[in-house]
PDB file of C-alpha atoms and ligand atoms in Angstrom:
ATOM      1  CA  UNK A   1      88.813  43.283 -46.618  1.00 62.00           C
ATOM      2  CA  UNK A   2      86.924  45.680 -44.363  1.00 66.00           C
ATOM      3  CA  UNK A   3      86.897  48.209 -47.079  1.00 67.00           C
ATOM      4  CA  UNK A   4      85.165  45.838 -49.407  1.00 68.00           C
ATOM      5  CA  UNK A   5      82.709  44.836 -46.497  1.00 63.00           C
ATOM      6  CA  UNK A   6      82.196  48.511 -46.551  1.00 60.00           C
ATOM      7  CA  UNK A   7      81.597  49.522 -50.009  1.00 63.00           C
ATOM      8  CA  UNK A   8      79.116  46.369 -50.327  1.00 64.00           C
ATOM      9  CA  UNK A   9      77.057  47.499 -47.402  1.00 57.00           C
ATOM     10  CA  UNK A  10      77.193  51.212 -49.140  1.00 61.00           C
ATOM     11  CA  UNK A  11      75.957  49.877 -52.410  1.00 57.00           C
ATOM     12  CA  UNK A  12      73.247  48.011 -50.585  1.00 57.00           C
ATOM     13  CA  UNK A  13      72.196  50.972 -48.699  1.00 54.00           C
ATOM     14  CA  UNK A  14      72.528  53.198 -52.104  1.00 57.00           C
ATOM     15  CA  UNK A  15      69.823  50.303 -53.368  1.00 52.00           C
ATOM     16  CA  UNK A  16      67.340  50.100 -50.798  1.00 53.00           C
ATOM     17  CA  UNK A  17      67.104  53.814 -51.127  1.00 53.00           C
ATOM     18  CA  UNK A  18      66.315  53.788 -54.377  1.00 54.00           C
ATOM     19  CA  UNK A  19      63.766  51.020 -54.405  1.00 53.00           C
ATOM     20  CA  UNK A  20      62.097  53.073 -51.918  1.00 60.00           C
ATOM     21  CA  UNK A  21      61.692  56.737 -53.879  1.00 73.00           C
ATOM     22  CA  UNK A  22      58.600  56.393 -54.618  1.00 90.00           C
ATOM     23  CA  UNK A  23      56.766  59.807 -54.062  1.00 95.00           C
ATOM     24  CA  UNK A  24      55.202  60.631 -50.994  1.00 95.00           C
ATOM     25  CA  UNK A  25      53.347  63.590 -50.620  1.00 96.00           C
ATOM     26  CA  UNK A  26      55.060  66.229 -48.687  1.00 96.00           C
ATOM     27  CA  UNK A  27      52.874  68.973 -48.945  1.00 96.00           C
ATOM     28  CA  UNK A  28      49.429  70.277 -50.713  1.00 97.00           C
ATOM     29  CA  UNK A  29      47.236  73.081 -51.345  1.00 97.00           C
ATOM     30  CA  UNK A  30      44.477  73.033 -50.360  1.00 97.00           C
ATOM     31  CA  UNK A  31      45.471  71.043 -47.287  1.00 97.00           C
ATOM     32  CA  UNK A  32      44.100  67.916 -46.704  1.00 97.00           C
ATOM     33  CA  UNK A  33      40.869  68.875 -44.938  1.00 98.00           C
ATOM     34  CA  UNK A  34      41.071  72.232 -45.541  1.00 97.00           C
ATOM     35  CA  UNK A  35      38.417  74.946 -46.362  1.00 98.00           C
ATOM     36  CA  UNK A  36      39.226  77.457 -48.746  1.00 97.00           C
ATOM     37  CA  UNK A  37      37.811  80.184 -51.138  1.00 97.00           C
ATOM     38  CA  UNK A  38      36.355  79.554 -54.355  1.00 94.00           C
ATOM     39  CA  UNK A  39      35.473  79.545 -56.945  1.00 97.00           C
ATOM     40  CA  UNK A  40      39.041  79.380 -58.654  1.00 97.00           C
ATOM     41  CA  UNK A  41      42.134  77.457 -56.604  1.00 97.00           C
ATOM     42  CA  UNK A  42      45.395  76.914 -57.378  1.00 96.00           C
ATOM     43  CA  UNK A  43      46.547  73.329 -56.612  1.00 97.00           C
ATOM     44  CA  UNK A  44      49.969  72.429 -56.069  1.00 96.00           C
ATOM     45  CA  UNK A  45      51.117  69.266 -54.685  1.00 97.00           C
ATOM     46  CA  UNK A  46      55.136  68.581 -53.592  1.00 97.00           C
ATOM     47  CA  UNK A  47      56.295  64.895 -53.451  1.00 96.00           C
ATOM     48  CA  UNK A  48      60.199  63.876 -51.784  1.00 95.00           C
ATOM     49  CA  UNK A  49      61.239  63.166 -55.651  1.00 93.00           C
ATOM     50  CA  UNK A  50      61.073  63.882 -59.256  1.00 94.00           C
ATOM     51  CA  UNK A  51      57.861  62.348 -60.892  1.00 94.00           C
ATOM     52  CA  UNK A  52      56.688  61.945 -64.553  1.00 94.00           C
ATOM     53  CA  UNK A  53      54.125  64.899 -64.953  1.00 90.00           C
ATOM     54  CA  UNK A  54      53.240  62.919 -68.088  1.00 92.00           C
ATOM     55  CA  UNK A  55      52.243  59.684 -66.594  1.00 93.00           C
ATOM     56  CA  UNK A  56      50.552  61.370 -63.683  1.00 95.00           C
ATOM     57  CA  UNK A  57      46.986  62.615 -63.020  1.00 96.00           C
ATOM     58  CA  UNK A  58      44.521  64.751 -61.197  1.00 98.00           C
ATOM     59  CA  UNK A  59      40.726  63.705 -60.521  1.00 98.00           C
ATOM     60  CA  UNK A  60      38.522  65.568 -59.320  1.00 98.00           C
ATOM     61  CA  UNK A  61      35.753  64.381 -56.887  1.00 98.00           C
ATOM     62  CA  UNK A  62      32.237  66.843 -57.002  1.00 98.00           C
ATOM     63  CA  UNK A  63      29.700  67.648 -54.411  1.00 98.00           C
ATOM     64  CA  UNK A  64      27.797  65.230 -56.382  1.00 97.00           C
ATOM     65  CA  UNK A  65      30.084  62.522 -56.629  1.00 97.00           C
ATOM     66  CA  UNK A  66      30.413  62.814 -60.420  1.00 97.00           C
ATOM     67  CA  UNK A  67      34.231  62.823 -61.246  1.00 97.00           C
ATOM     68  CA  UNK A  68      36.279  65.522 -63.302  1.00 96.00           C
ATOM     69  CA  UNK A  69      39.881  65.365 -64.969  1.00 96.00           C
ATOM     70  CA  UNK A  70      41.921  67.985 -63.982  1.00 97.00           C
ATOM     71  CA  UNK A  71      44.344  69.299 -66.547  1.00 94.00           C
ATOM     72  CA  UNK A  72      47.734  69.633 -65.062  1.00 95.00           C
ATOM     73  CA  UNK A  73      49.927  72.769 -65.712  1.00 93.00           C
ATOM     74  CA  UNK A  74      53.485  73.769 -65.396  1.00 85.00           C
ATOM     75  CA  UNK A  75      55.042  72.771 -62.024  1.00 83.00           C
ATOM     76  CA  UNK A  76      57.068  74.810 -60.393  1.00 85.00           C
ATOM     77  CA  UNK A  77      59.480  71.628 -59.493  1.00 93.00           C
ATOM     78  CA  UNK A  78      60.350  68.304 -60.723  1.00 94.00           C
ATOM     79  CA  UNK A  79      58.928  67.499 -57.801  1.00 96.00           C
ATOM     80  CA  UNK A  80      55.665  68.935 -57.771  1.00 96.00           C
ATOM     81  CA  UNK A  81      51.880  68.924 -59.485  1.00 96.00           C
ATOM     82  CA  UNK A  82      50.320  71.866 -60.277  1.00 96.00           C
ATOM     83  CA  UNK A  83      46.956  72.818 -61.835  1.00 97.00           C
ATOM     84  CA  UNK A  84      44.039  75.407 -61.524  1.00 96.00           C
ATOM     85  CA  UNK A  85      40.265  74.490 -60.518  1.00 97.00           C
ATOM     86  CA  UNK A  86      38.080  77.231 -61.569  1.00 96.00           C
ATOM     87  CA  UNK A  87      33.900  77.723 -60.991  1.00 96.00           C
ATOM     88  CA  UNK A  88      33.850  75.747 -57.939  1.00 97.00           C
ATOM     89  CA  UNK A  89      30.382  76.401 -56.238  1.00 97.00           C
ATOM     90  CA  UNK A  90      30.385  75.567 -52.327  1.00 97.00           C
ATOM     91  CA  UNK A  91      30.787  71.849 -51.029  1.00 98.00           C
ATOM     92  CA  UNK A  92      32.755  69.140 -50.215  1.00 98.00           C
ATOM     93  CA  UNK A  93      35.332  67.740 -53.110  1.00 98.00           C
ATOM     94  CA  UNK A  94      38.008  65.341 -53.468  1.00 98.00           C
ATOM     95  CA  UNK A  95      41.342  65.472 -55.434  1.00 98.00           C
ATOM     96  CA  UNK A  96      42.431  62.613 -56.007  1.00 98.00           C
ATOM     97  CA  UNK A  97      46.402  62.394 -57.226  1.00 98.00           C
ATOM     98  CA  UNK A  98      48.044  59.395 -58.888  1.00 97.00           C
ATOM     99  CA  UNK A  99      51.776  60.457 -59.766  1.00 97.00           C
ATOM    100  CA  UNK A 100      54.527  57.572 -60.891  1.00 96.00           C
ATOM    101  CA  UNK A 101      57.897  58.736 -59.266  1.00 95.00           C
ATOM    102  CA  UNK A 102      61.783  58.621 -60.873  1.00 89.00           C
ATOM    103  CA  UNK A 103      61.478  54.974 -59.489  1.00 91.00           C
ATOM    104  CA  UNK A 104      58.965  53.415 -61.753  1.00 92.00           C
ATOM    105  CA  UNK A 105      56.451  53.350 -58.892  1.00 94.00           C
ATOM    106  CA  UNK A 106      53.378  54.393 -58.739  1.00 96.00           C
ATOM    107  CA  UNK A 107      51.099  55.938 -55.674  1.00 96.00           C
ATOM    108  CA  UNK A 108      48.301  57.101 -55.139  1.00 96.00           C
ATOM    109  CA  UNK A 109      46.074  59.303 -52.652  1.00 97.00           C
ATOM    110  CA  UNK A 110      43.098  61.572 -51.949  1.00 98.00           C
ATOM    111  CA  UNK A 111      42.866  65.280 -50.662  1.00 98.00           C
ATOM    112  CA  UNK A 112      39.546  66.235 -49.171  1.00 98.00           C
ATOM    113  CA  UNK A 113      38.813  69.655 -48.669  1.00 98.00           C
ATOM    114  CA  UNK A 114      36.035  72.407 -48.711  1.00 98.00           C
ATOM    115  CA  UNK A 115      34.973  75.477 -51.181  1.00 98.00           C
ATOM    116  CA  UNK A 116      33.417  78.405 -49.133  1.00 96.00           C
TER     117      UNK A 116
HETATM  118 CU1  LIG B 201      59.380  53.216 -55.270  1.00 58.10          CU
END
């Protein structure tokens, strides 16, 4: 009987986990806030699980506030994003990620950071 009490609480754990996969951004370059070197830079973006490179997307924020797809390229993970921004004059930008996780669920967030 305990056993059974047991292996239902497992499960139950097992499916709260799952439920909450969803990715969360782990880490990023550039760093949120940070300044770096232009006018090419590598992006790369690591989530805490697999995601559908497929259904997910990069937007890029300008100086000017205009907006710019990013094209994604090979990740180096299941878990990550990768692309490359090139001819970036000085200024403030925005990346903006939307990825939809091994769960089903999607999120969604924004990087700010600075070309020198
Ligand atoms: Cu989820």
């Amino acid at each position: 009987m305990a056993n059974r009490v047991l292996v239902a609480l497992a499960v139950a754990l097992a499916i709260t986990d799952l439920a909450f996969a969803h990715a969360v951004l782990l880490k990023a370059n550039p760093t949120p806030h940070g300044l770096v070197a232009g006018p090419d830079i590598d992006i790369e973006l690591q989530f805490n699980s697999r995601i559908d490179s497929t259904r997910s997307r990069l937007t890029l924020v300008l100086p000017d506030h205009t907006t710019r797809s990013v094209s994604l390229q090979q990740a180096s993970t299941p878990a990550s994003l990768g692309a490359r921004l090139t001819g970036l004059s000085t200024g403030e930008y925005i990346l903006r990620w939307q990825v939809l996780a091994a769960d089903g669920h999607i999120t969604r967030g924004e990087i700010p950071f600075q070309v020198k």
